Amino acid sequence: KGTFFSYFPTKEAVLGDIGRLVVEEIENSYAQISKKSYSPSRKISLVFGAAVRWHVRNRDLSHLACSLILLHPSSLDSDQANLEVLSEKLLGLLKEGIASGHFSSALRRDVAVRTLIGVYLFTLLTWHRAKWKWDLPENMDAALALVLKGLSK
């Protein structure tokens, strides 16, 4: 404990650093897919897919972050900058989808972003709490597909 908390002075600092690592994955993925001619729904799925791959590769760190969120919900305040980066990417993709007619022009983008992030976080928490074999990528894809279908025209 002494060594861990000499590098990370608070629980919030741990969550912020873990969030930064996930956001780096998201930004790298976004940079690659934003120029492709995929549908906006596919691009959103790929952005979350990058985050999911990080969580699968770093299950222990992911579990730590999810535990901190559950035990100390206010710790999300320290991760606000990372959530804003994710929100910004999603807003851009939703805007692109509205402009192309893929998503309804009546879509409330702020609500859609909160819903997508909520599905992402809840699916992660469920994966960590599952007492049976539970495939995170498969379940995340299914959950996102359901939401994205509701957003589509």
Short mmCIF file of N, CA and C in Angstrom, two decimals:
data_model
loop_
_atom_site.label_atom_id
_atom_site.label_comp_id
_atom_site.label_asym_id
_atom_site.label_seq_id
_atom_site.Cartn_x
_atom_site.Cartn_y
_atom_site.Cartn_z
N LYS A 1 0.84 -1.19 0.00
CA LYS A 1 0.00 0.00 0.00
C LYS A 1 0.88 1.25 0.00
N GLY A 2 1.96 1.27 0.76
CA GLY A 2 2.83 2.43 0.82
C GLY A 2 3.39 2.81 -0.53
N THR A 3 3.87 1.85 -1.28
CA THR A 3 4.45 2.11 -2.59
C THR A 3 3.39 2.61 -3.56
N PHE A 4 2.24 1.93 -3.58
CA PHE A 4 1.17 2.28 -4.49
C PHE A 4 0.72 3.72 -4.28
N PHE A 5 0.50 4.10 -3.03
CA PHE A 5 0.00 5.44 -2.76
C PHE A 5 1.09 6.50 -2.70
N SER A 6 2.36 6.10 -2.84
CA SER A 6 3.38 7.14 -3.01
C SER A 6 3.40 7.57 -4.48
N TYR A 7 2.98 6.67 -5.37
CA TYR A 7 2.89 7.03 -6.78
C TYR A 7 1.53 7.69 -7.08
N PHE A 8 0.49 7.16 -6.48
CA PHE A 8 -0.86 7.70 -6.62
C PHE A 8 -1.29 8.24 -5.26
N PRO A 9 -1.29 9.55 -5.08
CA PRO A 9 -1.58 10.11 -3.76
C PRO A 9 -3.02 9.89 -3.29
N THR A 10 -3.96 9.69 -4.24
CA THR A 10 -5.37 9.50 -3.87
C THR A 10 -6.00 8.46 -4.78
N LYS A 11 -7.18 7.99 -4.37
CA LYS A 11 -7.95 7.07 -5.21
C LYS A 11 -8.34 7.76 -6.52
N GLU A 12 -8.64 9.03 -6.41
CA GLU A 12 -9.05 9.78 -7.59
C GLU A 12 -7.92 9.86 -8.62
N ALA A 13 -6.67 9.97 -8.14
CA ALA A 13 -5.52 10.01 -9.04
C ALA A 13 -5.38 8.69 -9.79
N VAL A 14 -5.66 7.59 -9.12
CA VAL A 14 -5.61 6.27 -9.76
C VAL A 14 -6.64 6.23 -10.89
N LEU A 15 -7.87 6.62 -10.58
CA LEU A 15 -8.93 6.59 -11.57
C LEU A 15 -8.62 7.51 -12.74
N GLY A 16 -8.08 8.69 -12.45
CA GLY A 16 -7.72 9.62 -13.52
C GLY A 16 -6.68 9.06 -14.46
N ASP A 17 -5.67 8.39 -13.92
CA ASP A 17 -4.63 7.80 -14.76
C ASP A 17 -5.15 6.62 -15.57
N ILE A 18 -5.97 5.79 -14.95
CA ILE A 18 -6.56 4.67 -15.70
C ILE A 18 -7.44 5.22 -16.82
N GLY A 19 -8.25 6.22 -16.51
CA GLY A 19 -9.10 6.85 -17.53
C GLY A 19 -8.29 7.42 -18.67
N ARG A 20 -7.15 8.02 -18.33
CA ARG A 20 -6.28 8.59 -19.37
C ARG A 20 -5.78 7.51 -20.32
N LEU A 21 -5.43 6.34 -19.78
CA LEU A 21 -4.97 5.23 -20.62
C LEU A 21 -6.07 4.75 -21.57
N VAL A 22 -7.29 4.67 -21.06
CA VAL A 22 -8.41 4.25 -21.90
C VAL A 22 -8.68 5.30 -22.98
N VAL A 23 -8.62 6.57 -22.59
CA VAL A 23 -8.87 7.65 -23.55
C VAL A 23 -7.81 7.67 -24.65
N GLU A 24 -6.58 7.35 -24.32
CA GLU A 24 -5.54 7.25 -25.35
C GLU A 24 -5.91 6.21 -26.40
N GLU A 25 -6.43 5.06 -25.94
CA GLU A 25 -6.90 4.02 -26.87
C GLU A 25 -8.03 4.55 -27.75
N ILE A 26 -8.96 5.25 -27.12
CA ILE A 26 -10.10 5.79 -27.85
C ILE A 26 -9.63 6.81 -28.88
N GLU A 27 -8.74 7.70 -28.49
CA GLU A 27 -8.25 8.72 -29.42
C GLU A 27 -7.50 8.10 -30.60
N ASN A 28 -6.70 7.08 -30.33
CA ASN A 28 -5.99 6.40 -31.43
C ASN A 28 -6.97 5.75 -32.38
N SER A 29 -7.98 5.10 -31.83
CA SER A 29 -8.99 4.46 -32.67
C SER A 29 -9.76 5.51 -33.47
N TYR A 30 -10.15 6.59 -32.80
CA TYR A 30 -10.92 7.65 -33.46
C TYR A 30 -10.12 8.25 -34.62
N ALA A 31 -8.84 8.46 -34.41
CA ALA A 31 -7.99 9.02 -35.47
C ALA A 31 -7.96 8.11 -36.70
N GLN A 32 -7.97 6.82 -36.47
CA GLN A 32 -7.93 5.86 -37.58
C GLN A 32 -9.28 5.75 -38.29
N ILE A 33 -10.36 5.72 -37.53
CA ILE A 33 -11.67 5.46 -38.15
C ILE A 33 -12.36 6.71 -38.66
N SER A 34 -12.00 7.88 -38.15
CA SER A 34 -12.72 9.09 -38.54
C SER A 34 -12.60 9.38 -40.04
N LYS A 35 -11.54 8.90 -40.66
CA LYS A 35 -11.33 9.15 -42.09
C LYS A 35 -11.95 8.06 -42.97
N LYS A 36 -12.41 6.99 -42.34
CA LYS A 36 -12.98 5.87 -43.10
C LYS A 36 -14.43 6.17 -43.47
N SER A 37 -14.95 5.43 -44.42
CA SER A 37 -16.32 5.66 -44.88
C SER A 37 -17.32 4.74 -44.17
N TYR A 38 -17.01 4.35 -42.95
CA TYR A 38 -17.95 3.55 -42.17
C TYR A 38 -19.17 4.38 -41.79
N SER A 39 -20.26 3.70 -41.49
CA SER A 39 -21.44 4.41 -41.00
C SER A 39 -21.12 4.99 -39.63
N PRO A 40 -21.83 6.05 -39.23
CA PRO A 40 -21.60 6.62 -37.89
C PRO A 40 -21.82 5.59 -36.77
N SER A 41 -22.79 4.70 -36.93
CA SER A 41 -23.01 3.65 -35.92
C SER A 41 -21.80 2.74 -35.82
N ARG A 42 -21.25 2.37 -36.95
CA ARG A 42 -20.05 1.50 -36.96
C ARG A 42 -18.88 2.22 -36.31
N LYS A 43 -18.72 3.49 -36.60
CA LYS A 43 -17.62 4.26 -35.99
C LYS A 43 -17.77 4.32 -34.47
N ILE A 44 -18.98 4.53 -33.99
CA ILE A 44 -19.22 4.57 -32.54
C ILE A 44 -18.89 3.22 -31.93
N SER A 45 -19.31 2.15 -32.58
CA SER A 45 -19.00 0.81 -32.08
C SER A 45 -17.50 0.57 -32.05
N LEU A 46 -16.78 1.04 -33.05
CA LEU A 46 -15.33 0.85 -33.10
C LEU A 46 -14.61 1.66 -32.02
N VAL A 47 -15.12 2.85 -31.73
CA VAL A 47 -14.53 3.66 -30.66
C VAL A 47 -14.68 2.93 -29.33
N PHE A 48 -15.87 2.43 -29.05
CA PHE A 48 -16.07 1.67 -27.81
C PHE A 48 -15.30 0.35 -27.85
N GLY A 49 -15.16 -0.22 -29.04
CA GLY A 49 -14.39 -1.46 -29.17
C GLY A 49 -12.95 -1.27 -28.73
N ALA A 50 -12.37 -0.12 -29.03
CA ALA A 50 -10.99 0.16 -28.59
C ALA A 50 -10.92 0.19 -27.07
N ALA A 51 -11.91 0.81 -26.44
CA ALA A 51 -11.94 0.87 -24.98
C ALA A 51 -12.11 -0.54 -24.40
N VAL A 52 -12.98 -1.32 -24.99
CA VAL A 52 -13.23 -2.68 -24.51
C VAL A 52 -11.95 -3.52 -24.61
N ARG A 53 -11.24 -3.40 -25.72
CA ARG A 53 -9.99 -4.17 -25.86
C ARG A 53 -9.00 -3.78 -24.76
N TRP A 54 -8.95 -2.49 -24.41
CA TRP A 54 -8.07 -2.06 -23.33
C TRP A 54 -8.49 -2.74 -22.02
N HIS A 55 -9.77 -2.75 -21.74
CA HIS A 55 -10.27 -3.35 -20.50
C HIS A 55 -9.98 -4.85 -20.44
N VAL A 56 -10.13 -5.54 -21.56
CA VAL A 56 -9.85 -6.98 -21.60
C VAL A 56 -8.35 -7.23 -21.36
N ARG A 57 -7.50 -6.43 -21.99
CA ARG A 57 -6.04 -6.58 -21.82
C ARG A 57 -5.58 -6.21 -20.42
N ASN A 58 -6.30 -5.30 -19.77
CA ASN A 58 -5.90 -4.77 -18.46
C ASN A 58 -6.99 -5.00 -17.43
N ARG A 59 -7.43 -6.24 -17.34
CA ARG A 59 -8.59 -6.55 -16.51
C ARG A 59 -8.41 -6.10 -15.05
N ASP A 60 -7.21 -6.29 -14.48
CA ASP A 60 -7.00 -5.91 -13.08
C ASP A 60 -7.14 -4.40 -12.88
N LEU A 61 -6.55 -3.62 -13.77
CA LEU A 61 -6.68 -2.15 -13.66
C LEU A 61 -8.13 -1.73 -13.90
N SER A 62 -8.78 -2.37 -14.85
CA SER A 62 -10.17 -2.08 -15.14
C SER A 62 -11.04 -2.39 -13.92
N HIS A 63 -10.77 -3.53 -13.29
CA HIS A 63 -11.52 -3.91 -12.08
C HIS A 63 -11.30 -2.88 -10.97
N LEU A 64 -10.07 -2.44 -10.81
CA LEU A 64 -9.77 -1.42 -9.80
C LEU A 64 -10.56 -0.14 -10.07
N ALA A 65 -10.56 0.30 -11.31
CA ALA A 65 -11.29 1.53 -11.67
C ALA A 65 -12.79 1.36 -11.40
N CYS A 66 -13.35 0.24 -11.82
CA CYS A 66 -14.79 0.01 -11.61
C CYS A 66 -15.12 -0.07 -10.12
N SER A 67 -14.25 -0.70 -9.36
CA SER A 67 -14.46 -0.77 -7.90
C SER A 67 -14.44 0.61 -7.28
N LEU A 68 -13.49 1.45 -7.71
CA LEU A 68 -13.43 2.82 -7.19
C LEU A 68 -14.71 3.59 -7.51
N ILE A 69 -15.21 3.41 -8.72
CA ILE A 69 -16.44 4.11 -9.12
C ILE A 69 -17.62 3.64 -8.26
N LEU A 70 -17.70 2.34 -8.02
CA LEU A 70 -18.81 1.81 -7.22
C LEU A 70 -18.71 2.23 -5.75
N LEU A 71 -17.51 2.16 -5.20
CA LEU A 71 -17.32 2.47 -3.78
C LEU A 71 -17.29 3.96 -3.49
N HIS A 72 -16.80 4.73 -4.46
CA HIS A 72 -16.64 6.17 -4.28
C HIS A 72 -17.12 6.89 -5.55
N PRO A 73 -18.43 6.98 -5.76
CA PRO A 73 -18.94 7.60 -6.99
C PRO A 73 -18.37 9.00 -7.25
N SER A 74 -18.05 9.73 -6.20
CA SER A 74 -17.49 11.07 -6.40
C SER A 74 -16.11 11.02 -7.05
N SER A 75 -15.48 9.84 -7.08
CA SER A 75 -14.17 9.73 -7.72
C SER A 75 -14.27 9.98 -9.22
N LEU A 76 -15.47 9.87 -9.78
CA LEU A 76 -15.65 10.19 -11.20
C LEU A 76 -15.35 11.66 -11.50
N ASP A 77 -15.45 12.49 -10.47
CA ASP A 77 -15.14 13.91 -10.67
C ASP A 77 -13.71 14.09 -11.18
N SER A 78 -12.79 13.25 -10.69
CA SER A 78 -11.40 13.37 -11.12
C SER A 78 -11.19 12.85 -12.53
N ASP A 79 -12.17 12.13 -13.04
CA ASP A 79 -12.07 11.57 -14.39
C ASP A 79 -12.85 12.42 -15.39
N GLN A 80 -13.28 13.59 -14.98
CA GLN A 80 -14.13 14.44 -15.82
C GLN A 80 -13.48 14.78 -17.17
N ALA A 81 -12.19 15.10 -17.15
CA ALA A 81 -11.51 15.45 -18.41
C ALA A 81 -11.55 14.28 -19.39
N ASN A 82 -11.36 13.06 -18.88
CA ASN A 82 -11.41 11.88 -19.75
C ASN A 82 -12.81 11.65 -20.29
N LEU A 83 -13.81 11.83 -19.46
CA LEU A 83 -15.19 11.68 -19.91
C LEU A 83 -15.54 12.74 -20.95
N GLU A 84 -14.99 13.93 -20.80
CA GLU A 84 -15.25 15.00 -21.77
C GLU A 84 -14.65 14.67 -23.13
N VAL A 85 -13.46 14.05 -23.14
CA VAL A 85 -12.85 13.65 -24.41
C VAL A 85 -13.74 12.62 -25.11
N LEU A 86 -14.20 11.61 -24.36
CA LEU A 86 -15.09 10.61 -24.93
C LEU A 86 -16.38 11.26 -25.42
N SER A 87 -16.95 12.14 -24.63
CA SER A 87 -18.19 12.83 -25.02
C SER A 87 -17.99 13.63 -26.30
N GLU A 88 -16.87 14.32 -26.40
CA GLU A 88 -16.56 15.12 -27.59
C GLU A 88 -16.49 14.25 -28.85
N LYS A 89 -15.84 13.09 -28.74
CA LYS A 89 -15.74 12.18 -29.89
C LYS A 89 -17.13 11.67 -30.28
N LEU A 90 -17.91 11.29 -29.28
CA LEU A 90 -19.26 10.78 -29.56
C LEU A 90 -20.15 11.86 -30.16
N LEU A 91 -20.06 13.08 -29.62
CA LEU A 91 -20.86 14.18 -30.18
C LEU A 91 -20.52 14.42 -31.64
N GLY A 92 -19.23 14.35 -31.97
CA GLY A 92 -18.81 14.52 -33.36
C GLY A 92 -19.40 13.45 -34.27
N LEU A 93 -19.38 12.22 -33.80
CA LEU A 93 -19.92 11.12 -34.60
C LEU A 93 -21.44 11.21 -34.72
N LEU A 94 -22.10 11.65 -33.66
CA LEU A 94 -23.56 11.83 -33.73
C LEU A 94 -23.91 12.96 -34.69
N LYS A 95 -23.14 14.04 -34.64
CA LYS A 95 -23.36 15.17 -35.55
C LYS A 95 -23.18 14.72 -37.00
N GLU A 96 -22.14 13.94 -37.24
CA GLU A 96 -21.91 13.39 -38.58
C GLU A 96 -23.08 12.51 -39.01
N GLY A 97 -23.60 11.71 -38.08
CA GLY A 97 -24.73 10.84 -38.39
C GLY A 97 -26.01 11.60 -38.69
N ILE A 98 -26.22 12.70 -38.00
CA ILE A 98 -27.39 13.54 -38.26
C ILE A 98 -27.26 14.20 -39.63
N ALA A 99 -26.06 14.72 -39.92
CA ALA A 99 -25.83 15.40 -41.21
C ALA A 99 -26.00 14.44 -42.38
N SER A 100 -25.63 13.17 -42.20
CA SER A 100 -25.74 12.21 -43.29
C SER A 100 -27.11 11.54 -43.37
N GLY A 101 -27.99 11.86 -42.41
CA GLY A 101 -29.31 11.25 -42.39
C GLY A 101 -29.34 9.87 -41.73
N HIS A 102 -28.22 9.45 -41.17
CA HIS A 102 -28.16 8.15 -40.50
C HIS A 102 -28.93 8.18 -39.18
N PHE A 103 -28.83 9.30 -38.46
CA PHE A 103 -29.55 9.50 -37.21
C PHE A 103 -30.61 10.57 -37.41
N SER A 104 -31.65 10.52 -36.64
CA SER A 104 -32.74 11.47 -36.71
C SER A 104 -32.25 12.88 -36.37
N SER A 105 -32.76 13.87 -37.10
CA SER A 105 -32.38 15.27 -36.82
C SER A 105 -32.98 15.75 -35.50
N ALA A 106 -33.99 15.03 -35.00
CA ALA A 106 -34.61 15.39 -33.72
C ALA A 106 -33.83 14.81 -32.54
N LEU A 107 -32.76 14.09 -32.83
CA LEU A 107 -31.98 13.43 -31.79
C LEU A 107 -31.39 14.44 -30.80
N ARG A 108 -31.60 14.19 -29.53
CA ARG A 108 -30.96 15.01 -28.49
C ARG A 108 -29.59 14.42 -28.25
N ARG A 109 -28.58 15.06 -28.83
CA ARG A 109 -27.22 14.52 -28.77
C ARG A 109 -26.70 14.40 -27.35
N ASP A 110 -27.03 15.34 -26.48
CA ASP A 110 -26.53 15.26 -25.10
C ASP A 110 -27.08 14.02 -24.39
N VAL A 111 -28.36 13.72 -24.63
CA VAL A 111 -28.97 12.54 -24.03
C VAL A 111 -28.38 11.27 -24.65
N ALA A 112 -28.17 11.29 -25.95
CA ALA A 112 -27.59 10.12 -26.63
C ALA A 112 -26.18 9.83 -26.10
N VAL A 113 -25.38 10.87 -25.90
CA VAL A 113 -24.01 10.67 -25.38
C VAL A 113 -24.07 10.09 -23.97
N ARG A 114 -24.91 10.65 -23.11
CA ARG A 114 -25.02 10.12 -21.74
C ARG A 114 -25.50 8.68 -21.74
N THR A 115 -26.41 8.35 -22.65
CA THR A 115 -26.93 6.99 -22.74
C THR A 115 -25.84 6.03 -23.20
N LEU A 116 -25.08 6.41 -24.22
CA LEU A 116 -24.00 5.56 -24.71
C LEU A 116 -22.93 5.33 -23.63
N ILE A 117 -22.55 6.39 -22.94
CA ILE A 117 -21.55 6.25 -21.88
C ILE A 117 -22.12 5.43 -20.73
N GLY A 118 -23.39 5.61 -20.43
CA GLY A 118 -24.02 4.81 -19.38
C GLY A 118 -24.03 3.33 -19.72
N VAL A 119 -24.34 2.99 -20.95
CA VAL A 119 -24.32 1.59 -21.40
C VAL A 119 -22.91 1.03 -21.28
N TYR A 120 -21.94 1.82 -21.69
CA TYR A 120 -20.52 1.41 -21.61
C TYR A 120 -20.13 1.12 -20.15
N LEU A 121 -20.40 2.05 -19.26
CA LEU A 121 -20.02 1.87 -17.85
C LEU A 121 -20.78 0.72 -17.20
N PHE A 122 -22.08 0.62 -17.46
CA PHE A 122 -22.86 -0.45 -16.85
C PHE A 122 -22.41 -1.82 -17.36
N THR A 123 -22.10 -1.92 -18.65
CA THR A 123 -21.64 -3.18 -19.20
C THR A 123 -20.30 -3.58 -18.59
N LEU A 124 -19.41 -2.60 -18.39
CA LEU A 124 -18.13 -2.89 -17.72
C LEU A 124 -18.36 -3.39 -16.30
N LEU A 125 -19.22 -2.71 -15.56
CA LEU A 125 -19.50 -3.11 -14.19
C LEU A 125 -20.09 -4.52 -14.14
N THR A 126 -20.99 -4.82 -15.06
CA THR A 126 -21.60 -6.15 -15.11
C THR A 126 -20.54 -7.21 -15.40
N TRP A 127 -19.63 -6.91 -16.30
CA TRP A 127 -18.55 -7.85 -16.65
C TRP A 127 -17.71 -8.16 -15.41
N HIS A 128 -17.39 -7.14 -14.65
CA HIS A 128 -16.57 -7.36 -13.46
C HIS A 128 -17.33 -8.08 -12.35
N ARG A 129 -18.63 -7.94 -12.32
CA ARG A 129 -19.42 -8.56 -11.26
C ARG A 129 -19.93 -9.95 -11.64
N ALA A 130 -19.83 -10.31 -12.91
CA ALA A 130 -20.37 -11.59 -13.38
C ALA A 130 -19.67 -12.76 -12.69
N LYS A 131 -20.47 -13.69 -12.23
CA LYS A 131 -19.93 -14.88 -11.57
C LYS A 131 -19.90 -16.06 -12.56
N TRP A 132 -20.19 -15.79 -13.80
CA TRP A 132 -20.17 -16.80 -14.84
C TRP A 132 -19.34 -16.26 -16.00
N LYS A 133 -19.04 -17.12 -16.96
CA LYS A 133 -18.27 -16.67 -18.13
C LYS A 133 -19.11 -15.66 -18.89
N TRP A 134 -18.57 -14.48 -19.03
CA TRP A 134 -19.31 -13.39 -19.65
C TRP A 134 -18.37 -12.67 -20.60
N ASP A 135 -18.68 -12.67 -21.86
CA ASP A 135 -17.80 -12.10 -22.88
C ASP A 135 -18.06 -10.60 -23.02
N LEU A 136 -17.10 -9.80 -22.58
CA LEU A 136 -17.29 -8.34 -22.61
C LEU A 136 -17.48 -7.81 -24.03
N PRO A 137 -16.58 -8.12 -24.99
CA PRO A 137 -16.80 -7.56 -26.34
C PRO A 137 -18.16 -7.93 -26.94
N GLU A 138 -18.56 -9.17 -26.78
CA GLU A 138 -19.84 -9.62 -27.33
C GLU A 138 -21.01 -8.88 -26.69
N ASN A 139 -20.99 -8.75 -25.38
CA ASN A 139 -22.09 -8.08 -24.68
C ASN A 139 -22.09 -6.57 -24.91
N MET A 140 -20.91 -5.97 -25.02
CA MET A 140 -20.85 -4.53 -25.32
C MET A 140 -21.40 -4.28 -26.71
N ASP A 141 -21.01 -5.11 -27.69
CA ASP A 141 -21.51 -4.95 -29.05
C ASP A 141 -23.04 -5.07 -29.08
N ALA A 142 -23.58 -6.04 -28.35
CA ALA A 142 -25.03 -6.24 -28.34
C ALA A 142 -25.74 -5.05 -27.70
N ALA A 143 -25.21 -4.55 -26.60
CA ALA A 143 -25.83 -3.42 -25.91
C ALA A 143 -25.78 -2.16 -26.78
N LEU A 144 -24.61 -1.91 -27.38
CA LEU A 144 -24.48 -0.73 -28.24
C LEU A 144 -25.36 -0.84 -29.48
N ALA A 145 -25.46 -2.04 -30.06
CA ALA A 145 -26.30 -2.23 -31.24
C ALA A 145 -27.75 -1.88 -30.93
N LEU A 146 -28.20 -2.26 -29.76
CA LEU A 146 -29.57 -1.96 -29.35
C LEU A 146 -29.78 -0.44 -29.25
N VAL A 147 -28.87 0.25 -28.61
CA VAL A 147 -28.98 1.71 -28.46
C VAL A 147 -28.86 2.39 -29.82
N LEU A 148 -27.88 1.98 -30.62
CA LEU A 148 -27.66 2.61 -31.91
C LEU A 148 -28.84 2.39 -32.85
N LYS A 149 -29.49 1.25 -32.75
CA LYS A 149 -30.68 1.01 -33.56
C LYS A 149 -31.78 2.01 -33.19
N GLY A 150 -31.89 2.30 -31.90
CA GLY A 150 -32.88 3.28 -31.46
C GLY A 150 -32.57 4.70 -31.91
N LEU A 151 -31.27 4.99 -32.11
CA LEU A 151 -30.88 6.32 -32.56
C LEU A 151 -31.03 6.50 -34.07
N SER A 152 -30.99 5.39 -34.80
CA SER A 152 -31.02 5.44 -36.27
C SER A 152 -32.41 5.77 -36.77
N LYS A 153 -32.44 6.30 -37.99
CA LYS A 153 -33.72 6.62 -38.63
C LYS A 153 -34.44 5.37 -39.03
#
